[in-house]
Short mmCIF file of C-alpha atoms in Angstrom, two decimals:
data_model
loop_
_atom_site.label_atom_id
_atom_site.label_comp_id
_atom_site.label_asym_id
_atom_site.label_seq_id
_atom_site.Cartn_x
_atom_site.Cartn_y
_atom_site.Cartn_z
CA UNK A 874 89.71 131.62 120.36
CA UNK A 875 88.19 131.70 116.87
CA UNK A 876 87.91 127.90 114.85
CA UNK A 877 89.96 127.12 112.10
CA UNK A 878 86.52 127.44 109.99
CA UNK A 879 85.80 131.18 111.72
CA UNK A 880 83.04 129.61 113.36
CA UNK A 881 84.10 131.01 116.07
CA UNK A 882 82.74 130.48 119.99
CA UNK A 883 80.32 132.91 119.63
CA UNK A 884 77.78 130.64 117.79
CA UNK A 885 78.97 127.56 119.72
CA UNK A 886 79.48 124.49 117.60
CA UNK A 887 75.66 124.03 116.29
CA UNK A 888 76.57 126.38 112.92
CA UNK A 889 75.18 125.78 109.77
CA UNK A 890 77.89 124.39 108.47
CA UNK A 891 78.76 121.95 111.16
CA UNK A 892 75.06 120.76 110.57
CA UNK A 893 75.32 120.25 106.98
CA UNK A 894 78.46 118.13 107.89
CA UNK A 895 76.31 116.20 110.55
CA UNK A 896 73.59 115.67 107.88
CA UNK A 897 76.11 114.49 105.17
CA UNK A 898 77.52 112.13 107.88
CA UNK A 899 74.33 110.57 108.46
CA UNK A 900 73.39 110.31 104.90
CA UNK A 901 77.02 108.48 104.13
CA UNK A 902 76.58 105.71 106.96
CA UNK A 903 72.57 105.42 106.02
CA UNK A 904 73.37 104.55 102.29
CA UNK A 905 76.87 102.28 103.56
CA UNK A 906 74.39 100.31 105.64
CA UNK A 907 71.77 100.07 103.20
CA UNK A 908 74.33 97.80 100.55
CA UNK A 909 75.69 95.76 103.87
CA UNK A 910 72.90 93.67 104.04
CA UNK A 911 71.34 94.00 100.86
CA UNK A 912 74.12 93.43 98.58
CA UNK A 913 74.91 90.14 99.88
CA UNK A 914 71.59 88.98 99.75
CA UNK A 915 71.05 89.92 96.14
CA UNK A 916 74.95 88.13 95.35
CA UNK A 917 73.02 85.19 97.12
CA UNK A 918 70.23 85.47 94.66
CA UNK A 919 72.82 85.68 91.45
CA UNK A 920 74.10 81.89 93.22
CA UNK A 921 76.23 83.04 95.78
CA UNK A 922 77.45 80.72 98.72
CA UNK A 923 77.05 82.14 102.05
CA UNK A 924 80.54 82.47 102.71
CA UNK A 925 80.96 84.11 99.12
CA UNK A 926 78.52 86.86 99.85
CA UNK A 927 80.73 88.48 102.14
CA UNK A 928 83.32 89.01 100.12
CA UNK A 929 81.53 91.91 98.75
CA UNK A 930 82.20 93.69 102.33
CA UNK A 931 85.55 92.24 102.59
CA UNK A 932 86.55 93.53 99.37
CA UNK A 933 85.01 96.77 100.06
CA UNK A 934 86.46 97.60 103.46
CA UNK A 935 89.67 96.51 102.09
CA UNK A 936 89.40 99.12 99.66
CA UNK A 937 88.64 101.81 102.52
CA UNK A 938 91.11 100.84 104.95
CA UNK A 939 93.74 101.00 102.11
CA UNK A 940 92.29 104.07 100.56
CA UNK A 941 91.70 105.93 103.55
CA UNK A 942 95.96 106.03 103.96
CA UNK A 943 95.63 107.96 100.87
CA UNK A 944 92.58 109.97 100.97
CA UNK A 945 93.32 111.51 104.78
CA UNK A 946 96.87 113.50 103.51
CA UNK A 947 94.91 113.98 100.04
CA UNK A 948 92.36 116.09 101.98
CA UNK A 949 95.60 117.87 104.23
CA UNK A 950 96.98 118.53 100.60
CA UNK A 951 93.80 119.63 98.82
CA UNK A 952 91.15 120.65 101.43
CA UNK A 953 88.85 118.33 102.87
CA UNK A 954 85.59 120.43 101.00
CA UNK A 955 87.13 119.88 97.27
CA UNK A 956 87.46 115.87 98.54
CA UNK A 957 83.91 115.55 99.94
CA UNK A 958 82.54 116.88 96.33
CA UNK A 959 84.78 115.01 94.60
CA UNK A 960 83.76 111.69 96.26
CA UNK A 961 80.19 112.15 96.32
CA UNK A 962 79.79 112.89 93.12
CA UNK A 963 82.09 109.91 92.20
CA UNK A 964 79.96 107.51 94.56
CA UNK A 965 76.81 108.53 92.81
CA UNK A 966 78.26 107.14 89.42
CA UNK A 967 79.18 104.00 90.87
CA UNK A 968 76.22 103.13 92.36
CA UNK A 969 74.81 103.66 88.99
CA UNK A 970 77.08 101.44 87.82
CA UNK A 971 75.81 98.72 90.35
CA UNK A 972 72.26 99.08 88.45
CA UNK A 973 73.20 97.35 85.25
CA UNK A 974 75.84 94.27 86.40
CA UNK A 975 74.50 91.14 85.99
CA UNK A 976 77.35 88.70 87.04
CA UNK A 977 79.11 88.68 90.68
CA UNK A 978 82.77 89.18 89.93
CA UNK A 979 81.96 92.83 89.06
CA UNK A 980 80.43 93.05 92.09
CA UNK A 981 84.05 91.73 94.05
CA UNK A 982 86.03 93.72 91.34
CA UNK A 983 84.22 97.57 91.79
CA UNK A 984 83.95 97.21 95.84
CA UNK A 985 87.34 98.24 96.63
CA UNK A 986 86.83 101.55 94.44
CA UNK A 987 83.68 102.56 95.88
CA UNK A 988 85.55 101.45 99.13
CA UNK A 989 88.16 104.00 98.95
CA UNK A 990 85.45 107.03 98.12
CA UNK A 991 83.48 105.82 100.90
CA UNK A 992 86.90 106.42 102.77
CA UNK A 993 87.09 109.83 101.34
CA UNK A 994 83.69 110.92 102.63
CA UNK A 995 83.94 109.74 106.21
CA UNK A 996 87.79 110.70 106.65
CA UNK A 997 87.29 114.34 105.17
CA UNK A 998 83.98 114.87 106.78
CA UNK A 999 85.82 113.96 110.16
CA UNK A 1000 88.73 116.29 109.45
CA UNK A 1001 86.45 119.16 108.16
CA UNK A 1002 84.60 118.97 111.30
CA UNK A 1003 87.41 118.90 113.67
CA UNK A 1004 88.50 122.17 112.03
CA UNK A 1005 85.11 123.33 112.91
CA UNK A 1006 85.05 123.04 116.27
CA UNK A 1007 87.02 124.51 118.22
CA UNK A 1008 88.85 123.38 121.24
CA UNK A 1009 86.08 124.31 124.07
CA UNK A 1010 83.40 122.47 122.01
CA UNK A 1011 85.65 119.61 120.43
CA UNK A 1012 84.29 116.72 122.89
CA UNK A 1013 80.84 118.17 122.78
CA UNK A 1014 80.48 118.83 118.96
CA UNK A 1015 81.99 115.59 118.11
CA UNK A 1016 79.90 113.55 120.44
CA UNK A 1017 76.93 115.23 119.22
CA UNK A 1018 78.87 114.46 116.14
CA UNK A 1019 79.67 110.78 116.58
CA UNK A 1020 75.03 110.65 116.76
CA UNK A 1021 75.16 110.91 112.68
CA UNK A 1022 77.04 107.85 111.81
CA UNK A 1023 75.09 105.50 114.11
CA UNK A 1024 71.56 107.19 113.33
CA UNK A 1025 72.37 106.40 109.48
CA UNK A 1026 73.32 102.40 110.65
CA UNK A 1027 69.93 102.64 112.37
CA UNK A 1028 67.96 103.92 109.43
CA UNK A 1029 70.06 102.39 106.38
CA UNK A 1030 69.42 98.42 107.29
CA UNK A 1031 65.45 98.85 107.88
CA UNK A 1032 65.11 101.10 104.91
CA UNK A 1033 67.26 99.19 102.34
CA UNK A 1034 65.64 95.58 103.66
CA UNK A 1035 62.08 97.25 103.40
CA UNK A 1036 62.96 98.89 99.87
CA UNK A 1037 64.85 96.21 98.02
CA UNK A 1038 61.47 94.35 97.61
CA UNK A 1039 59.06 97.01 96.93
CA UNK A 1040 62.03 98.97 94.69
CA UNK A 1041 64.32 96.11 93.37
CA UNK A 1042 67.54 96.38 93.74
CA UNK A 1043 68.69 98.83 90.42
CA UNK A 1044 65.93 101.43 91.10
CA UNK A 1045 66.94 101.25 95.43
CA UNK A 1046 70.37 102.37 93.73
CA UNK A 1047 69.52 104.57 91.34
CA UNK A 1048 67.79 106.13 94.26
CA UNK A 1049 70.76 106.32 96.11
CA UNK A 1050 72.64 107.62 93.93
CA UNK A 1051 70.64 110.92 93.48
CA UNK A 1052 70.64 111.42 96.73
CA UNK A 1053 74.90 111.69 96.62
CA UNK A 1054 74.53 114.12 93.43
CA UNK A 1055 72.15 116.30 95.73
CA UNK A 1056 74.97 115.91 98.38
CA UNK A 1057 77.65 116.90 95.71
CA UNK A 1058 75.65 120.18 95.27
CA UNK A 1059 74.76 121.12 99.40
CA UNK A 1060 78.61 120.70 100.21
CA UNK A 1061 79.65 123.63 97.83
CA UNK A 1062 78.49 125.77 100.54
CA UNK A 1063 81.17 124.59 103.43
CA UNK A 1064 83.69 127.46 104.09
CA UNK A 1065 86.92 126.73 102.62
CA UNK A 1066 90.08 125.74 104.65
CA UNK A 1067 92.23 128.31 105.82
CA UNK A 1068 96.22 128.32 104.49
CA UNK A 1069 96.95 127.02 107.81
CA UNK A 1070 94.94 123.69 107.01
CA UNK A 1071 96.77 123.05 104.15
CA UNK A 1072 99.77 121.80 104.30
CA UNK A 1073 100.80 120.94 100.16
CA UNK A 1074 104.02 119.56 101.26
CA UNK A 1075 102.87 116.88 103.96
CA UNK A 1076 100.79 115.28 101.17
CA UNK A 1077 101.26 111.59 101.98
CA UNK A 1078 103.26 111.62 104.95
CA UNK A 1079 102.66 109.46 107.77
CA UNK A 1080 100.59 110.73 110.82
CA UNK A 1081 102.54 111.04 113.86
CA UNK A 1082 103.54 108.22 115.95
CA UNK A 1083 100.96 109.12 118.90
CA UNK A 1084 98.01 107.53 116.22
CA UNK A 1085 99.73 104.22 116.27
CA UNK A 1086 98.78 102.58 119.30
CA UNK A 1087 94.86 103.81 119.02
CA UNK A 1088 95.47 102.38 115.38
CA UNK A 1089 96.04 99.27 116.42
CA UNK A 1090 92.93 98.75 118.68
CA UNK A 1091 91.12 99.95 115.77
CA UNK A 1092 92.32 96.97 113.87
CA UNK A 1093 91.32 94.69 116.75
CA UNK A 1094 87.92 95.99 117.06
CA UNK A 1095 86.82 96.13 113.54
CA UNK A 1096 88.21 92.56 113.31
CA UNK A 1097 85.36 91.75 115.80
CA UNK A 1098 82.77 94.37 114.13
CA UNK A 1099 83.14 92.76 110.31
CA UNK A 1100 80.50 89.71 110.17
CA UNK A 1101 78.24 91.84 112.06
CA UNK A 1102 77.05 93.76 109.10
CA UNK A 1103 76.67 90.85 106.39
CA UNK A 1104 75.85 87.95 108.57
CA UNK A 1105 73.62 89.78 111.26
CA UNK A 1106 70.49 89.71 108.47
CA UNK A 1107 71.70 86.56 106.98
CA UNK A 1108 71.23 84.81 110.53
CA UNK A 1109 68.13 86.23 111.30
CA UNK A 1110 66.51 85.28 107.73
CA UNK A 1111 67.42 81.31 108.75
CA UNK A 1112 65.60 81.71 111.83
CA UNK A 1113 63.25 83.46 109.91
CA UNK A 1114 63.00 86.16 112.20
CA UNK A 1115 60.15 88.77 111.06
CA UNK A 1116 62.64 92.17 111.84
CA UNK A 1117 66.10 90.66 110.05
CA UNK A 1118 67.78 94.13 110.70
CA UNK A 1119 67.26 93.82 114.32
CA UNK A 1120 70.68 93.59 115.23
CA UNK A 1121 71.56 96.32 113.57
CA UNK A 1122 68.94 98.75 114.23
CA UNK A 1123 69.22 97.97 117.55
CA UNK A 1124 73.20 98.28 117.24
CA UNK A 1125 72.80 101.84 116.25
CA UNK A 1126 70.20 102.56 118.78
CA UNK A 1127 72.35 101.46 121.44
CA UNK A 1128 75.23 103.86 120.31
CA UNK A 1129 72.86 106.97 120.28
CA UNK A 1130 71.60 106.10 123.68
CA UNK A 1131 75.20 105.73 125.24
CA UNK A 1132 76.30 109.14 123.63
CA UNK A 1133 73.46 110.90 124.06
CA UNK A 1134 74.10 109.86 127.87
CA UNK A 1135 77.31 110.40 127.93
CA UNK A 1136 76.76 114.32 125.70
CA UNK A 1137 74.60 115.41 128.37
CA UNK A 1138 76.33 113.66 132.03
CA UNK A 1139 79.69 114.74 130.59
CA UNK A 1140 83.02 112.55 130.19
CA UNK A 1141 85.26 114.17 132.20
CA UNK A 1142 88.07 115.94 131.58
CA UNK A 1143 89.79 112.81 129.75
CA UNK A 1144 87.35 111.16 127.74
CA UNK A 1145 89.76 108.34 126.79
CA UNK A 1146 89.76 107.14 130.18
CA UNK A 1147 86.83 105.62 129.00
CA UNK A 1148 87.73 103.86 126.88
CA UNK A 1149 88.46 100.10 127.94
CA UNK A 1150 84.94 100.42 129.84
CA UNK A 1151 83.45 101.00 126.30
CA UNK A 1152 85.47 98.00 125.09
CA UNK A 1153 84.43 95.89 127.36
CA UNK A 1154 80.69 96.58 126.86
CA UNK A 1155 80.78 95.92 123.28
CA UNK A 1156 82.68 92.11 123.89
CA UNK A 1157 79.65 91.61 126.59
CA UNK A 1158 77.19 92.43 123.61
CA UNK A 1159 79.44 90.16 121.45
CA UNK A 1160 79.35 87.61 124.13
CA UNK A 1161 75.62 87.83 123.93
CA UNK A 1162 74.75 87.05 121.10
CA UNK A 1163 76.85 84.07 121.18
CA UNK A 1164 75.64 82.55 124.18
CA UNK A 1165 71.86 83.40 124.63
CA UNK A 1166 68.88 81.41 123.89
CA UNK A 1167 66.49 82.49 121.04
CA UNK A 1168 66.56 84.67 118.18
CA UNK A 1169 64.37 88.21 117.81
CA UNK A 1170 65.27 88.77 121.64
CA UNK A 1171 68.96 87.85 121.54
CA UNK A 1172 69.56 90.05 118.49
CA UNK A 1173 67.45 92.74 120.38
CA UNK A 1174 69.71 92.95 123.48
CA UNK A 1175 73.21 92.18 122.19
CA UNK A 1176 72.93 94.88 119.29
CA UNK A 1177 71.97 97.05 122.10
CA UNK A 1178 74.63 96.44 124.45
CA UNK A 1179 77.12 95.98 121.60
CA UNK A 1180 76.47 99.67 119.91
CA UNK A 1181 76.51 101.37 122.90
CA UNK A 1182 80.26 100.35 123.58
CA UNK A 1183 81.40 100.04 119.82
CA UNK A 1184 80.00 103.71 119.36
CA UNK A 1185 82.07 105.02 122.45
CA UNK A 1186 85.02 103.56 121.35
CA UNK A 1187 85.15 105.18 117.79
CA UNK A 1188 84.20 108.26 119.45
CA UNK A 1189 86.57 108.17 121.86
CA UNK A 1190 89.39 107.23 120.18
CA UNK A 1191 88.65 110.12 117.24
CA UNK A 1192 88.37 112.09 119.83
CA UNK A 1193 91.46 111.89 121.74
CA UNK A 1194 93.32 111.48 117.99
CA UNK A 1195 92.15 114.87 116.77
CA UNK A 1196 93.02 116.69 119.89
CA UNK A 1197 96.92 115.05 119.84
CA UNK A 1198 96.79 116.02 115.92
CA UNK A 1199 97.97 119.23 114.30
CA UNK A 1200 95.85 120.67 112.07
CA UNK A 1201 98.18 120.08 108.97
CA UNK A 1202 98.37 116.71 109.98
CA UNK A 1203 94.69 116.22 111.18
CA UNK A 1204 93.63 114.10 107.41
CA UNK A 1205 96.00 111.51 107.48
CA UNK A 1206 95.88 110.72 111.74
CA UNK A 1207 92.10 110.36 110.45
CA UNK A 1208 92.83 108.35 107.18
CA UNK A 1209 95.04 105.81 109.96
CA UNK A 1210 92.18 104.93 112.36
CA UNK A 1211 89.63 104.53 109.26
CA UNK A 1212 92.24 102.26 107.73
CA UNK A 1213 92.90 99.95 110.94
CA UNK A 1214 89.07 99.85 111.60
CA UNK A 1215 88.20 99.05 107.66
CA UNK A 1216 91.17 96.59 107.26
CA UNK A 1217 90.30 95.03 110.68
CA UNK A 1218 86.36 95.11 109.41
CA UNK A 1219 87.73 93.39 106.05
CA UNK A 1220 89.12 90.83 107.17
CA UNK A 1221 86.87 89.87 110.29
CA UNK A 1222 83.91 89.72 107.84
CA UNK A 1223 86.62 87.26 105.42
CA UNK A 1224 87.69 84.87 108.48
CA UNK A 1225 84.77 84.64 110.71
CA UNK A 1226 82.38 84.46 107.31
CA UNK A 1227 84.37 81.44 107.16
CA UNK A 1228 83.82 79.70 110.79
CA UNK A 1229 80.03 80.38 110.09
CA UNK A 1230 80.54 78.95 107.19
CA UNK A 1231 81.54 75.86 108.76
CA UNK A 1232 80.88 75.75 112.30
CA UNK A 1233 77.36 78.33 112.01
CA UNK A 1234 77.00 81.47 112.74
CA UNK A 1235 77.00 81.29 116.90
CA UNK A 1236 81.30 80.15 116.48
CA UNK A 1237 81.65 82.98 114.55
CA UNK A 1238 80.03 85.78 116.88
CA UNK A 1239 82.22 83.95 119.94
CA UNK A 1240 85.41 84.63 117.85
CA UNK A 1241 84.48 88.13 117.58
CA UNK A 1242 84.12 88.52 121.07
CA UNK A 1243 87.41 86.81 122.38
CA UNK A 1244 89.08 89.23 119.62
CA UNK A 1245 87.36 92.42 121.40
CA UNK A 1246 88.66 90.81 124.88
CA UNK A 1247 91.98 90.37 123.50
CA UNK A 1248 92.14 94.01 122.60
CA UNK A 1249 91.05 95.77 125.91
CA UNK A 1250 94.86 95.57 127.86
CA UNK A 1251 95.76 97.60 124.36
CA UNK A 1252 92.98 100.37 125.36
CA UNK A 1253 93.96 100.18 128.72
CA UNK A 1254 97.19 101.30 127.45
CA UNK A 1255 95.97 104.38 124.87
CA UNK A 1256 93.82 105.52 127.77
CA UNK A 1257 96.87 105.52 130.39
CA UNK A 1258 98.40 109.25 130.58
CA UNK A 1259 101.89 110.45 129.53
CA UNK A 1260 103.59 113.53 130.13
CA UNK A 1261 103.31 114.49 126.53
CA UNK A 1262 99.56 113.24 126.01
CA UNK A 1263 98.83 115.80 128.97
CA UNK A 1264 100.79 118.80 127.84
CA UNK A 1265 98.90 118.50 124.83
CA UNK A 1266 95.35 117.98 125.93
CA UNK A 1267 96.10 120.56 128.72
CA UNK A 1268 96.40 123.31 125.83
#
């Protein structure tokens, strides 16, 4: 059975252009989580409230979840290659544009459009790759995979905390932004789609209704998930912890760890059956780092325990999406689950930014976690079997 890509089983999944899409990945998520923490911090420094410098996040999710309905079919319509170049070159002008602004309402007002080309690059690399792959190697490739966007949330928080003072903020972004030209460049050389992975007719059609009970755990968790990236580093400054991207860096470590486990043990022949597990772990992290004493240590342990369920659960859920999906269709079931997640991360980082804001930052992490308990009956429910969700995964 030959990929959609003609990558063909004979090579595996590890092709060259499955690891250029891997590398890209990693890059996307390493810059995303290098403005997380540091462009609240500098909004903080222009005389933004702490509650205020969310909003950059809020605003910015917002404009991925939205976007993301748009961008998925747009790849379906267009191809998910011309999309990715497209968008990165795009990003690397805006975060150009980030060098010279001086006030903070520019800041608010140009999120939501880097927001939707951030959508662009993770929902057409996800798409492109699950053409890739083909059916044998789906759950293998994509776990392997699902190690990019967690290994650039590892890197992007220690790098962008380490370079903002050495750098300053305008040349940290002008660095960034050549690195996305570069990018623009490298993913010329992905194959094109076939004529079967086009589909000019289906251009913004919904996905089908199978992606709307996974989308609405997405919105659940990334309701949790959204103060984790602005407030993590703004908590750990006021206890002035020494390593304020612990959480995070340990967050990401914990979601290699689980799916490199998981890549090599195996997940069965129904990896969603996982899935409320994985949910549960990441409200026990949650739960963690609500209710334990200290500071370097409980950031330590609950970003630990928290990544390696949060990871699982994206993966998992993509996963089990992209196998129910038909090919055509594949960009906007994508563009769905990146809009539930980034509308759910939105507004978590808007509401519970607000309880910190007035009860401190321990009331919000506990209202993250009795969201992520809230939402595990729903994944007990995606991961329960039907008749049709067999026949398909069967093929």
């Amino acid at each position: 059975m030959a990929n959609g890509d003609g990558g063909g089983d004979r090579a595996g999944f590890l092709t060259a252009p499955f690891v250029l899409l891997w590398a890209f990945y990693f890059l996307v998520f390493a810059v995303g989580y290098q403005l997380f923490p540091v462009v609240p911090l500098h909004l903080r420094g222009l005389g933004a409230s702490l509650a205020e410098s969310g909003r950059f996040q809020t605003a910015f999710m917002l404009g991925s979840g939205f976007g993301a309905l748009v961008t998925g079919p747009l790849g379906d319509r267009l191809g998910q290659r011309r999309v990715l170049r497209g968008a990165s070159l795009a990003t690397a002008a805006i975060l150009l544009v980030y060098t010279l602004l001086k006030v903070r309402w520019v800041f608010y007002a140009l999120a939501p459009v880097h927001g939707l080309l951030w959508s662009a690059l993770r929902t057409a690399s996800m798409a492109k790759v699950g053409g890739i792959l083909s059916a044998e190697h789906r759950a293998q490739g994509l776990s392997l995979f699902g190690l990019a966007g967690p290994g650039g949330v590892a890197l992007g928080p220690l790098l962008g905390l380490w370079l903002l003072p050495h750098l300053g903020f305008a040349w940290m972004l002008a660095l960034l932004a050549v690195v996305f030209a570069v990018l623009h460049v490298l993913i010329g050389s992905l194959p094109r789609e076939s004529i079967r992975e086009i589909a000019p007719e289906a251009a913004f059609r919904l996905p089908d209704r199978a992606v709307w009970l996974p989308v609405s755990l997405l919105l659940f968790v990334g309701l949790g998930f959204g103060p984790m990236p602005p407030y993590s580093a703004q908590e750990a400054k006021a206890l002035s912890m020494v390593w304020p991207s612990a959480f995070l860096t340990c967050f990401a470590v914990g979601m290699m760890a689980m799916r490199a486990l998981l890549g090599l043990t195996g997940m069965g022949r129904r990896p969603v059956a996982l899935l409320p597990w994985m949910l549960a772990l990441t409200a026990l992290g949650a739960v963690l780092l609500t209710f334990l004493p200290g500071a370097t240590g409980r950031h330590l342990s609950a970003g630990l325990v928290y990544g390696a369920g949060y990871g699982m659960v994206h993966t998992l859920i993509f996963i089990h999406i992209i196998t129910l999906s038909p090919p055509e269709r594949r960009g906007a079931a994508v563009g769905a689950l990146y809009f539930a997640l980034d509308l759910g991360t939105a507004l978590g980082a808007l509401t519970l930014g607000w309880v910190m804001e007035h009860g401190g930052f321990r009331w919000g992490w506990g209202a993250g976690a009795l969201l992520l308990a809230l939402a595990i009956p729903v994944a007990r429910r995606v991961a329960r079997p039907s008749p049709e969700v067999l026949a398909v995964e069967s093929r």
